[in-house]
mmCIF file of C-alpha atoms in Angstrom:
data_model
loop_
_atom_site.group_PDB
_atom_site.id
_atom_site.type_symbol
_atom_site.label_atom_id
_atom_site.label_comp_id
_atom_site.label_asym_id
_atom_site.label_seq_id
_atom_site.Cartn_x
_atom_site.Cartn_y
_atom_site.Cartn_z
ATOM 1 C CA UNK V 1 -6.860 0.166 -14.427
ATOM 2 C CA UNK V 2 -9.671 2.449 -14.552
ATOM 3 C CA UNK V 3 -9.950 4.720 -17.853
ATOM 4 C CA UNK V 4 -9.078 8.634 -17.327
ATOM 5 C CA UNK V 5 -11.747 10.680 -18.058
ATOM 6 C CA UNK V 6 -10.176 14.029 -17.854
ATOM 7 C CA UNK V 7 -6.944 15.269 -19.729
ATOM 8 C CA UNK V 8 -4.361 17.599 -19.116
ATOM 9 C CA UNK V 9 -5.810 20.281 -21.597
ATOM 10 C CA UNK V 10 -8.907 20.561 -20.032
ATOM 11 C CA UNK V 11 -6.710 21.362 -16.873
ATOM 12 C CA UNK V 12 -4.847 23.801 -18.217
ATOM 13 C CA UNK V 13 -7.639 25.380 -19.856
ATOM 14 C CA UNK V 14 -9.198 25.402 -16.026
ATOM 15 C CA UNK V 15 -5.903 27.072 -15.007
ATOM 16 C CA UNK V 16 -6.115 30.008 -17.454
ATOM 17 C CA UNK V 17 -9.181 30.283 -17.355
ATOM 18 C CA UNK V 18 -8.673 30.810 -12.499
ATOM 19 C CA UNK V 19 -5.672 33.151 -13.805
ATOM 20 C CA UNK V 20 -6.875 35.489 -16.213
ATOM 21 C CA UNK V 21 -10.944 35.779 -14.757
ATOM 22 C CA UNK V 22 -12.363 34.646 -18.427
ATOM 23 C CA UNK V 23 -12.464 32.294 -21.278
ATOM 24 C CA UNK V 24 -11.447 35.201 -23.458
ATOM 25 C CA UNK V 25 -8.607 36.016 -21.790
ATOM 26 C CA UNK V 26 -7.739 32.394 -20.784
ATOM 27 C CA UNK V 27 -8.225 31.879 -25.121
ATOM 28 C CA UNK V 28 -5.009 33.801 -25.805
ATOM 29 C CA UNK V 29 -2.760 32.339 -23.055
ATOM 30 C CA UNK V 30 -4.030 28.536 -24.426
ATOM 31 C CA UNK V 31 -4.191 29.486 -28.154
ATOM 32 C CA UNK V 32 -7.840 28.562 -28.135
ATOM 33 C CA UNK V 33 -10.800 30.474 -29.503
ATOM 34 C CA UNK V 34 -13.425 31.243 -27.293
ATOM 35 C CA UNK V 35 -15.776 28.750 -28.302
ATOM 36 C CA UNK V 36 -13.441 26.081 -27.679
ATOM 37 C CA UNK V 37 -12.048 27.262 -24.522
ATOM 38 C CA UNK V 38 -15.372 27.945 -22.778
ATOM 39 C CA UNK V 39 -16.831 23.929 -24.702
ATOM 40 C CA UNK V 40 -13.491 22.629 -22.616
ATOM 41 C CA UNK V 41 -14.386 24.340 -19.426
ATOM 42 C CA UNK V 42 -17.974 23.444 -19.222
ATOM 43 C CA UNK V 43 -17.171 19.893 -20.726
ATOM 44 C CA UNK V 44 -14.858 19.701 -17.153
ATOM 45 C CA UNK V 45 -17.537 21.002 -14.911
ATOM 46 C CA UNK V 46 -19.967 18.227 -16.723
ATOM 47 C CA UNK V 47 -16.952 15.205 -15.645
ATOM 48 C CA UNK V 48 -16.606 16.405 -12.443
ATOM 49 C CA UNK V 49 -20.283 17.445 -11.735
ATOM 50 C CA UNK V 50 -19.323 20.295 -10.158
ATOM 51 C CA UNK V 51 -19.177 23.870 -10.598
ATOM 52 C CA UNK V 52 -15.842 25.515 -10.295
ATOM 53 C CA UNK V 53 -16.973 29.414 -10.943
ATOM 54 C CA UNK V 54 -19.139 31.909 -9.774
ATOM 55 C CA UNK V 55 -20.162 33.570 -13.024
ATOM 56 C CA UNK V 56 -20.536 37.856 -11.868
ATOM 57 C CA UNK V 57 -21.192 39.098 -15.283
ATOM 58 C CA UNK V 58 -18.208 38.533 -17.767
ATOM 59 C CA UNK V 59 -15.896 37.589 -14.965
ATOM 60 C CA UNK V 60 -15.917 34.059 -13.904
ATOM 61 C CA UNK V 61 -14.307 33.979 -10.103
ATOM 62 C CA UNK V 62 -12.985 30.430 -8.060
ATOM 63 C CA UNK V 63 -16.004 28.829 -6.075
ATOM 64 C CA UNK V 64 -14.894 26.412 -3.085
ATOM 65 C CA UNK V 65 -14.974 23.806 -5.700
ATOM 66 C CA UNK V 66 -12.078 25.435 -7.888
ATOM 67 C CA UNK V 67 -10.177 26.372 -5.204
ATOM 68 C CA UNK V 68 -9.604 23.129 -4.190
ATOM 69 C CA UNK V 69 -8.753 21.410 -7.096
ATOM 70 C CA UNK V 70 -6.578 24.714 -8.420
ATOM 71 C CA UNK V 71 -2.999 23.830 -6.559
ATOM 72 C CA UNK V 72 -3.977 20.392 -7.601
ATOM 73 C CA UNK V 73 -4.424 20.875 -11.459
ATOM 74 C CA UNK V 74 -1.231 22.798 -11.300
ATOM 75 C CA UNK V 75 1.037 20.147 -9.846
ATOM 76 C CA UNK V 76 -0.505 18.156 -12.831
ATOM 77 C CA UNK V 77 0.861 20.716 -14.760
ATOM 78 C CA UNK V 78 4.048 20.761 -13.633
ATOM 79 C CA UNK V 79 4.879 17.063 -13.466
ATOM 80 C CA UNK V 80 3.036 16.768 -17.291
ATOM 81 C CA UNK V 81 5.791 19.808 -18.009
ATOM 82 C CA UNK V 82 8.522 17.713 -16.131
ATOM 83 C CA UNK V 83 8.074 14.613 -17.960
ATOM 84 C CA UNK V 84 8.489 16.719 -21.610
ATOM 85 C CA UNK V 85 11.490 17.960 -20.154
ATOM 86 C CA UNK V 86 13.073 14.198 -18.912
ATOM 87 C CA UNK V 87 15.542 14.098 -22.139
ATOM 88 C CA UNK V 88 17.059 17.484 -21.286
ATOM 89 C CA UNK V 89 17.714 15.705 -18.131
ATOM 90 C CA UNK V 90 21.717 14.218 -19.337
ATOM 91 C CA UNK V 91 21.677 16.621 -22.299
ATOM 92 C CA UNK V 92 22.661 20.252 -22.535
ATOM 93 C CA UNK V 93 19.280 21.370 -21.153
ATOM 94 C CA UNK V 94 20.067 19.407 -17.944
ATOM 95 C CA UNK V 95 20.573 22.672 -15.889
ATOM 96 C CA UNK V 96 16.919 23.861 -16.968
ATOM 97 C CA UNK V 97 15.784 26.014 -13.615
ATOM 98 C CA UNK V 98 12.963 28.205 -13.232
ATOM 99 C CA UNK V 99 14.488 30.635 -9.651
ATOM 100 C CA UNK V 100 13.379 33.445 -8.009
ATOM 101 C CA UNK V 101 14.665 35.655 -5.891
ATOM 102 C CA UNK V 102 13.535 38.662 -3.716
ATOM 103 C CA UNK V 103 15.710 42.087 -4.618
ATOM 104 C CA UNK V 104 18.043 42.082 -1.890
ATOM 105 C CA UNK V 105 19.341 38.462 -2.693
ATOM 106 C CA UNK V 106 19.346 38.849 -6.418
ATOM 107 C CA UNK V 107 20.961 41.494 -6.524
ATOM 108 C CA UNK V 108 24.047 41.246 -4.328
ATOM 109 C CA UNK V 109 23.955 37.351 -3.174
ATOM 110 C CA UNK V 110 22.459 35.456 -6.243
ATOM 111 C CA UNK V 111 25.691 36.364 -8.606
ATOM 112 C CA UNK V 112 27.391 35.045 -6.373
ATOM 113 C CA UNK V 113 26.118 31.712 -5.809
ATOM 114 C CA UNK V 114 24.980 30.775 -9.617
ATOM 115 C CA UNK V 115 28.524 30.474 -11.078
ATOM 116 C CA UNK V 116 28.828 27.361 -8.622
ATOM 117 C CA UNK V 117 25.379 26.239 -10.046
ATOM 118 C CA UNK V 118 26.521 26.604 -13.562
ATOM 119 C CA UNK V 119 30.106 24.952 -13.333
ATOM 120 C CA UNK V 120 32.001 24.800 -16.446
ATOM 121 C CA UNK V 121 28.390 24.943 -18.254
ATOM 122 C CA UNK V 122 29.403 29.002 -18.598
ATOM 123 C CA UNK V 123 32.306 28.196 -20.872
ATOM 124 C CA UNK V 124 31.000 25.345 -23.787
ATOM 125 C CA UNK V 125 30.629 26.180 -26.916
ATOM 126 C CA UNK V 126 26.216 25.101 -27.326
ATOM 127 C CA UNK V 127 22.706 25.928 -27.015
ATOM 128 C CA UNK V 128 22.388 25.803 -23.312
ATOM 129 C CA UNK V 129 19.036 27.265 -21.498
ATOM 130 C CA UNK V 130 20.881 27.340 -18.439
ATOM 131 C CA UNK V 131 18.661 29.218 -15.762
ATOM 132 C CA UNK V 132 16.143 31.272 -16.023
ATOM 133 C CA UNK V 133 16.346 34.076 -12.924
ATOM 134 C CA UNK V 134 13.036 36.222 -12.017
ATOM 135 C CA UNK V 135 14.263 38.912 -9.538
ATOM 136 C CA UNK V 136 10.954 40.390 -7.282
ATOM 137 C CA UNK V 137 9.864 41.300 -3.819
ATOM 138 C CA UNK V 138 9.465 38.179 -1.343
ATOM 139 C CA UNK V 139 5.441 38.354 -1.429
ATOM 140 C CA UNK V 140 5.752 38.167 -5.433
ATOM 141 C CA UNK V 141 8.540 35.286 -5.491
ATOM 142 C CA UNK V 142 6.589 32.638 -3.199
ATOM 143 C CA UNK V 143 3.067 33.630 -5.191
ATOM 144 C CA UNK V 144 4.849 32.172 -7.840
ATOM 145 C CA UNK V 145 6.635 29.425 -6.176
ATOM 146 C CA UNK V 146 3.389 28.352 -5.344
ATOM 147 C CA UNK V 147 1.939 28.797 -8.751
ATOM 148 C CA UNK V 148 4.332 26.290 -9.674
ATOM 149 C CA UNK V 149 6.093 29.237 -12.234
ATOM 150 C CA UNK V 150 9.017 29.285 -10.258
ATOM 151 C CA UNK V 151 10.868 25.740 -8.929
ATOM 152 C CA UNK V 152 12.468 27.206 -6.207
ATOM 153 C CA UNK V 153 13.158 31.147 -4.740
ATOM 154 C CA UNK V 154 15.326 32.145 -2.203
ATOM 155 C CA UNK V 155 13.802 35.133 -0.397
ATOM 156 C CA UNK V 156 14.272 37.648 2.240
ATOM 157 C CA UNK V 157 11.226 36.640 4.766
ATOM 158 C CA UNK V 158 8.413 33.772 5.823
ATOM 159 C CA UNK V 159 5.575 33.485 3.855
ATOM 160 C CA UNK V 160 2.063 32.671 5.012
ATOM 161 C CA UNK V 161 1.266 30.809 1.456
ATOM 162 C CA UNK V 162 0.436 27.025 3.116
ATOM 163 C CA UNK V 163 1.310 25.199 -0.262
ATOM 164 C CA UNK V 164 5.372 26.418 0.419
ATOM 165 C CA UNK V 165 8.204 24.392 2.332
ATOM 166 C CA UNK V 166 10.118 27.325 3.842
ATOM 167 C CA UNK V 167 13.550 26.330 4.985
ATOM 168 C CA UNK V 168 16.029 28.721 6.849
ATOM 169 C CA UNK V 169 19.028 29.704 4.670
ATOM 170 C CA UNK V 170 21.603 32.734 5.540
ATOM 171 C CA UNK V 171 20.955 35.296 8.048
ATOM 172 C CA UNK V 172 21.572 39.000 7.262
ATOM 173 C CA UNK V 173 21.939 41.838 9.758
ATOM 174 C CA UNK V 174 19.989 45.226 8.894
ATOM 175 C CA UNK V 175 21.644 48.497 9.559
ATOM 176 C CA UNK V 176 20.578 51.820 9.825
ATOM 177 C CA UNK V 177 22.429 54.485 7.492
ATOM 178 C CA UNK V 178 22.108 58.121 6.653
ATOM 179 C CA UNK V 179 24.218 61.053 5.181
ATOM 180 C CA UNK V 180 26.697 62.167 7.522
ATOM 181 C CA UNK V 181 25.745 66.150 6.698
ATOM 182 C CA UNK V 182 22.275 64.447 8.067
ATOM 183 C CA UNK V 183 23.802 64.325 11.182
ATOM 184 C CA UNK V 184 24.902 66.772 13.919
ATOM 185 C CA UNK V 185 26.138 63.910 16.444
ATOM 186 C CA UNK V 186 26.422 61.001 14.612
ATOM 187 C CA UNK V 187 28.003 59.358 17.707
ATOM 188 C CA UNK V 188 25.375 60.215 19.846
ATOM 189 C CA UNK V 189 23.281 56.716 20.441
ATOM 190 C CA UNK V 190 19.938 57.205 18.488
ATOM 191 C CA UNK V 191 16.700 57.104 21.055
ATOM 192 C CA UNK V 192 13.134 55.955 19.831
ATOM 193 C CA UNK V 193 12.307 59.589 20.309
ATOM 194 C CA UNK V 194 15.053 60.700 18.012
ATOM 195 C CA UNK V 195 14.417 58.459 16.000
ATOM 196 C CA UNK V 196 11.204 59.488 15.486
ATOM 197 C CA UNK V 197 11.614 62.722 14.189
ATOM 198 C CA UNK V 198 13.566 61.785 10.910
ATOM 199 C CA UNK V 199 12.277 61.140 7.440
ATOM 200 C CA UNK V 200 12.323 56.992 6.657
ATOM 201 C CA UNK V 201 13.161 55.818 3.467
ATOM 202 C CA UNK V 202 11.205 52.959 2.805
ATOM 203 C CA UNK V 203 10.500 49.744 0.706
ATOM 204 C CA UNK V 204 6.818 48.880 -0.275
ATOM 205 C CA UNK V 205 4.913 46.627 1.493
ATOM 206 C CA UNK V 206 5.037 43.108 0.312
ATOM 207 C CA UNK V 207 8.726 43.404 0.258
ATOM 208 C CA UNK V 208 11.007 41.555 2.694
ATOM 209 C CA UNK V 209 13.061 44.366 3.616
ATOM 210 C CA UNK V 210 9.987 46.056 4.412
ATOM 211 C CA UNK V 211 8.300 43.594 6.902
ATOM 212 C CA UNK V 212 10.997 42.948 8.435
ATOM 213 C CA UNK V 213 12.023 47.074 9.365
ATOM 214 C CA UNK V 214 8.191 47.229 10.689
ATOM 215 C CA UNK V 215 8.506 44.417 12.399
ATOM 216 C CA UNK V 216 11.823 45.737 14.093
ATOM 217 C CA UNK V 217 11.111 49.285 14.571
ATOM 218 C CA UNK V 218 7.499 49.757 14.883
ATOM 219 C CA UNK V 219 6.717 48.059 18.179
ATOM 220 C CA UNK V 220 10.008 50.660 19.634
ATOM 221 C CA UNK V 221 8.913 53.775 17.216
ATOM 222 C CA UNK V 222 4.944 55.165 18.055
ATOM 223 C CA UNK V 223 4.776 54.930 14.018
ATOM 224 C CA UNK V 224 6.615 56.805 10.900
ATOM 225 C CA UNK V 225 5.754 60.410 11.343
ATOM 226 C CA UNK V 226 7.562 61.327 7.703
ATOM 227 C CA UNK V 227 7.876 58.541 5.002
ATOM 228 C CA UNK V 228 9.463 58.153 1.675
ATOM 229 C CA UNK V 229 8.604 55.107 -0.629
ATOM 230 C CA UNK V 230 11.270 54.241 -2.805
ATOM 231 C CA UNK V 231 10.733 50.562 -5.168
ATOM 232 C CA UNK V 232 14.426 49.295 -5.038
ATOM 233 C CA UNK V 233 16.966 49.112 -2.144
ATOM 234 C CA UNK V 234 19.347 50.937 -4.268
ATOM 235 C CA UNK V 235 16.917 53.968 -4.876
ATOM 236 C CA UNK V 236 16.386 53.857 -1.201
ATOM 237 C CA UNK V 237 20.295 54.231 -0.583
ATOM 238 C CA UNK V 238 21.150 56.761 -2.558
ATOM 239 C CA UNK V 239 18.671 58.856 -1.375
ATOM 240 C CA UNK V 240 20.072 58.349 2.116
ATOM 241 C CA UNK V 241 23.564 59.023 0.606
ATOM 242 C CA UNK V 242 21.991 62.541 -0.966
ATOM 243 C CA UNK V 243 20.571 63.747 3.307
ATOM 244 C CA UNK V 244 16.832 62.761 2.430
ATOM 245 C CA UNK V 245 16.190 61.097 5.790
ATOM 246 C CA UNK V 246 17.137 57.545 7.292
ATOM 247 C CA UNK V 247 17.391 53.958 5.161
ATOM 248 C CA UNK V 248 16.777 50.512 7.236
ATOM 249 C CA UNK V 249 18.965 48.110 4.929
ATOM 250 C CA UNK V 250 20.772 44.585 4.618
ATOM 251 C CA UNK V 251 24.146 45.004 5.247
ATOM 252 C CA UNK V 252 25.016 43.251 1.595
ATOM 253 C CA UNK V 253 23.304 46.757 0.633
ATOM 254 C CA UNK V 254 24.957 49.171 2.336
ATOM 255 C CA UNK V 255 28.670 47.633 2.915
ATOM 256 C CA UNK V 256 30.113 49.480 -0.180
ATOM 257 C CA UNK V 257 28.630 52.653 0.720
ATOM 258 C CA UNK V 258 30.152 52.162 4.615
ATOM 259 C CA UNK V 259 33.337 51.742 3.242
ATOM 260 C CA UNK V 260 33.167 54.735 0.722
ATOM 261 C CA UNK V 261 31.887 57.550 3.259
ATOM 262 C CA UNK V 262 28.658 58.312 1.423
ATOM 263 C CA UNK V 263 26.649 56.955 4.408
ATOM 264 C CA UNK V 264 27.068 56.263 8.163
ATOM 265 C CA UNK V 265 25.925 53.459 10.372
ATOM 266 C CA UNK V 266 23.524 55.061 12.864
ATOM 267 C CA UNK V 267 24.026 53.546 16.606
ATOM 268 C CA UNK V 268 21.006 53.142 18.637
ATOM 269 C CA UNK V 269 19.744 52.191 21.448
ATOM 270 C CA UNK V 270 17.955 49.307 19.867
ATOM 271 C CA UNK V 271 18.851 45.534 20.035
ATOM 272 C CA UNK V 272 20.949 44.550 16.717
ATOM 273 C CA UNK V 273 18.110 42.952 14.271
ATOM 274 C CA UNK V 274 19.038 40.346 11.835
ATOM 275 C CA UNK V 275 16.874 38.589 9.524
ATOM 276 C CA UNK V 276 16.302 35.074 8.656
ATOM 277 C CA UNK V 277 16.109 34.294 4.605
ATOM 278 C CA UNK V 278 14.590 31.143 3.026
ATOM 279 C CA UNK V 279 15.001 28.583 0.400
ATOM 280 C CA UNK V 280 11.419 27.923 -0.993
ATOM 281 C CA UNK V 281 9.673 25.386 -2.822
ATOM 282 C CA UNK V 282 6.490 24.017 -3.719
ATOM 283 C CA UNK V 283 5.123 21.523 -0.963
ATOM 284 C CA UNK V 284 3.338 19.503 -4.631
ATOM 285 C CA UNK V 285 6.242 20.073 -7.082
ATOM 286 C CA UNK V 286 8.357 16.893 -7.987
ATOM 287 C CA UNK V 287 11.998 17.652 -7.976
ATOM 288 C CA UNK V 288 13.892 17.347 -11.381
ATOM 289 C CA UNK V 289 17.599 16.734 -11.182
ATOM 290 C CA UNK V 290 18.695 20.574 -11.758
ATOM 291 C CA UNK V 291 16.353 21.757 -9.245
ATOM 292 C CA UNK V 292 17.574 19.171 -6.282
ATOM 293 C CA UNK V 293 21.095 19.880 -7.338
ATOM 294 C CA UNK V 294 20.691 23.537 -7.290
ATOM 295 C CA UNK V 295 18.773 22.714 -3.499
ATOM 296 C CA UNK V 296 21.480 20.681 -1.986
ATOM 297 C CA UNK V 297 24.575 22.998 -3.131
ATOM 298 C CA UNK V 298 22.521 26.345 -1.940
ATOM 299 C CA UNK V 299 22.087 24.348 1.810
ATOM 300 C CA UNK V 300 25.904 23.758 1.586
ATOM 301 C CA UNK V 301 26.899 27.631 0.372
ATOM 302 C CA UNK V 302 24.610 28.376 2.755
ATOM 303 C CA UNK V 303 26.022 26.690 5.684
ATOM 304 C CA UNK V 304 29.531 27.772 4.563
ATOM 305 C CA UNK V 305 28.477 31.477 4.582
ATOM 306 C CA UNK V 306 26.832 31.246 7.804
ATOM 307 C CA UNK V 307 29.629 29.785 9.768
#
C-alpha cells in the first residue's frame, strides 16, 4: 500500500480557504493563523503540482483545478466526520442528523413527520443531540446539501446542482387566495386578463414557491404588472388576508385561513397546478444509520400521505 501524501487538514484548510475567498478568513473558521493556513495551502498545491486559485489581489478564487477536486475534498470531509461520529452510532447520539428543509415544508409538514423520526427518544431522561433542523428556501437547502452541511433536505422544487440525488416525495396543490372585500364577484371564474390587473404577493426568487407560481402563471399571464415581495409564506398570507392583492400558495399554507374566512380560494380558468417536492441528498455522501433511517421512513410517510 502506497504511503498518503496528503492529509485531511490540508483539505479542510483547501475547503475554507474555496469558502471564505482567503487564508485570513479561512484562518478563523480552521483556528489557524495566517501563516500557517496559507504554508498548508501552498504546501497542497506543491503535492499536487497544481494550482487550485486564481490569486485577483487579496481574494484567491477556484481555478478549473479546484473546482474539481472541491466536491471531492468535501466528501473526504464528511466520511473523516462520519467515522468520529461511528460510536454515537448505538449510543444516545445515534439519531445525530444534519436536515434541511425549504419554508413551506418546515413549517407546516416537517413537525409533523420528526416525532416519528424521534420515537420515544423525545421522552428519556439524557444528553441527546437529536436533530439538528435548518429551515431555508429550496435554492439555499440543496447548496448545502451539496456542500455536504446538510445530510439530507426535503424541499419544495428540482434543483439543477448535478452533485444531488433528487427523489420525488409528496405532491402539494397551490391555490390562489385573496381577501374577500378584494373581491366584487368572487364566483366569477378569474381570466388571464383579470388576472392581470391585481397586485401579486410574492416569494423571492430562489424560493420553491416562487418558481413554481412563475412557472404556472407566467406562460398564461403577459407578466406581473403590480408586485409585492414578501420573505415568508406567512407574511405573504396575511397580507392577502388584510386586501393587499392576490397570494399563489401551498394549500398546507392557506387551509387554516380557508376554513376561518380570512381568505377565499380564487377560481380560474386555469388548469389546477400541483407541485412535486423532493427528498435530497448528496450523490458523494456515505449514509450513516440515522440518516438512512430517517430516508426510508420519510419514503414510507411519504407514500402514506400521497395515497
Amino acid at each position: 500500500m502506497s504511503t498518503l501524501r496528503l492529509t485531511l487538514r490540508q483539505l479542510q484548510i483547501f475547503a475554507a480557504v474555496a469558502q471564505t475567498g482567503s487564508t485570513s478568513a479561512a484562518a478563523d473558521v480552521v483556528s489557524l493563523s495566517q501563516s500557517a493556513t496559507s504554508s498548508a495551502l501552498n504546501e497542497l498545491e506543491r503535492l499536487l503540482g497544481l494550482r487550485l486559485f486564481d490569486r485577483a489581489g487579496k481574494r484567491l478564487l477556484l481555478n478549473d483545478n479546484g473546482r474539481a477536486l472541491l466536491p471531492r475534498a468535501l466528501a473526504q470531509l464528511d466520511g473523516a466526520g462520519a467515522i468520529e461520529r461511528l460510536l454515537d452510532e448505538d449510543g444516545p447520539l445515534s439519531l445525530a442528523l444534519r436536515l434541511g428543509a425549504s419554508t413551506t415544508i418546515g413549517n407546516y409538514v416537517l413537525p409533523r413527520l420528526l416525532p416519528q423520526f424521534l420515537g420515544d427518544h423525545l421522552t428519556r431522561d439524557r444528553p441527546s443531540r437529536l436533530a439538528q433542523v435548518r429551515i431555508g428556501n429550496t435554492e439555499a437547502i440543496c447548496e448545502a446539501v451539496a456542500a455536504f452541511e446538510l445530510d439530507a433536505g426535503l424541499v419544495e422544487g428540482p434543483s439543477r446542482i448535478g452533485e444531488l440525488v433528487l427523489t420525488p416525495w409528496l405532491q402539494d396543490e397551490m391555490v390562489l387566495v385573496a381577501s374577500p372585500s378584494l373581491l366584487e364577484d368572487a364566483t366569477r371564474a378569474f381570466t388571464p386578463k383579470r388576472l392581470e390587473a391585481m397586485v401579486w404577493l410574492l416569494r423571492e426568487s430562489g424560493s420553491g414557491t416562487r418558481e413554481v407560481t412563475d412557472q404556472w402563471l407566467l406562460p398564461h399571464l403577459r407578466g406581473y404588472r403590480r408586485t409585492l415581495e414578501l420573505g415568508s409564506s406567512e407574511a405573504i398570507l396575511g397580507a392577502a388576508a388584510s386586501g393587499i392583492g392576490v397570494a399563489c400558495l401551498s394549500r398546507w399554507v392557506v387551509d387554516d385561513a380557508l376554513g376561518s374566512g380570512k381568505v377565499v380560494a380564487l377560481t380560474t380558468t386555469l388548469p389546477v397546478m400541483r407541485r412535486q417536492c423532493y427528498l435530497v441528498t448528496q450523490a458523494r455522501k456515505q449514509p450513516t444509520r440515522a440518516m438512512a433511517r430517517f430516508v426510508e421512513m420519510a419514503n414510507t410517510w411519504g407514500s402514506r400521505a400521497g395515497a
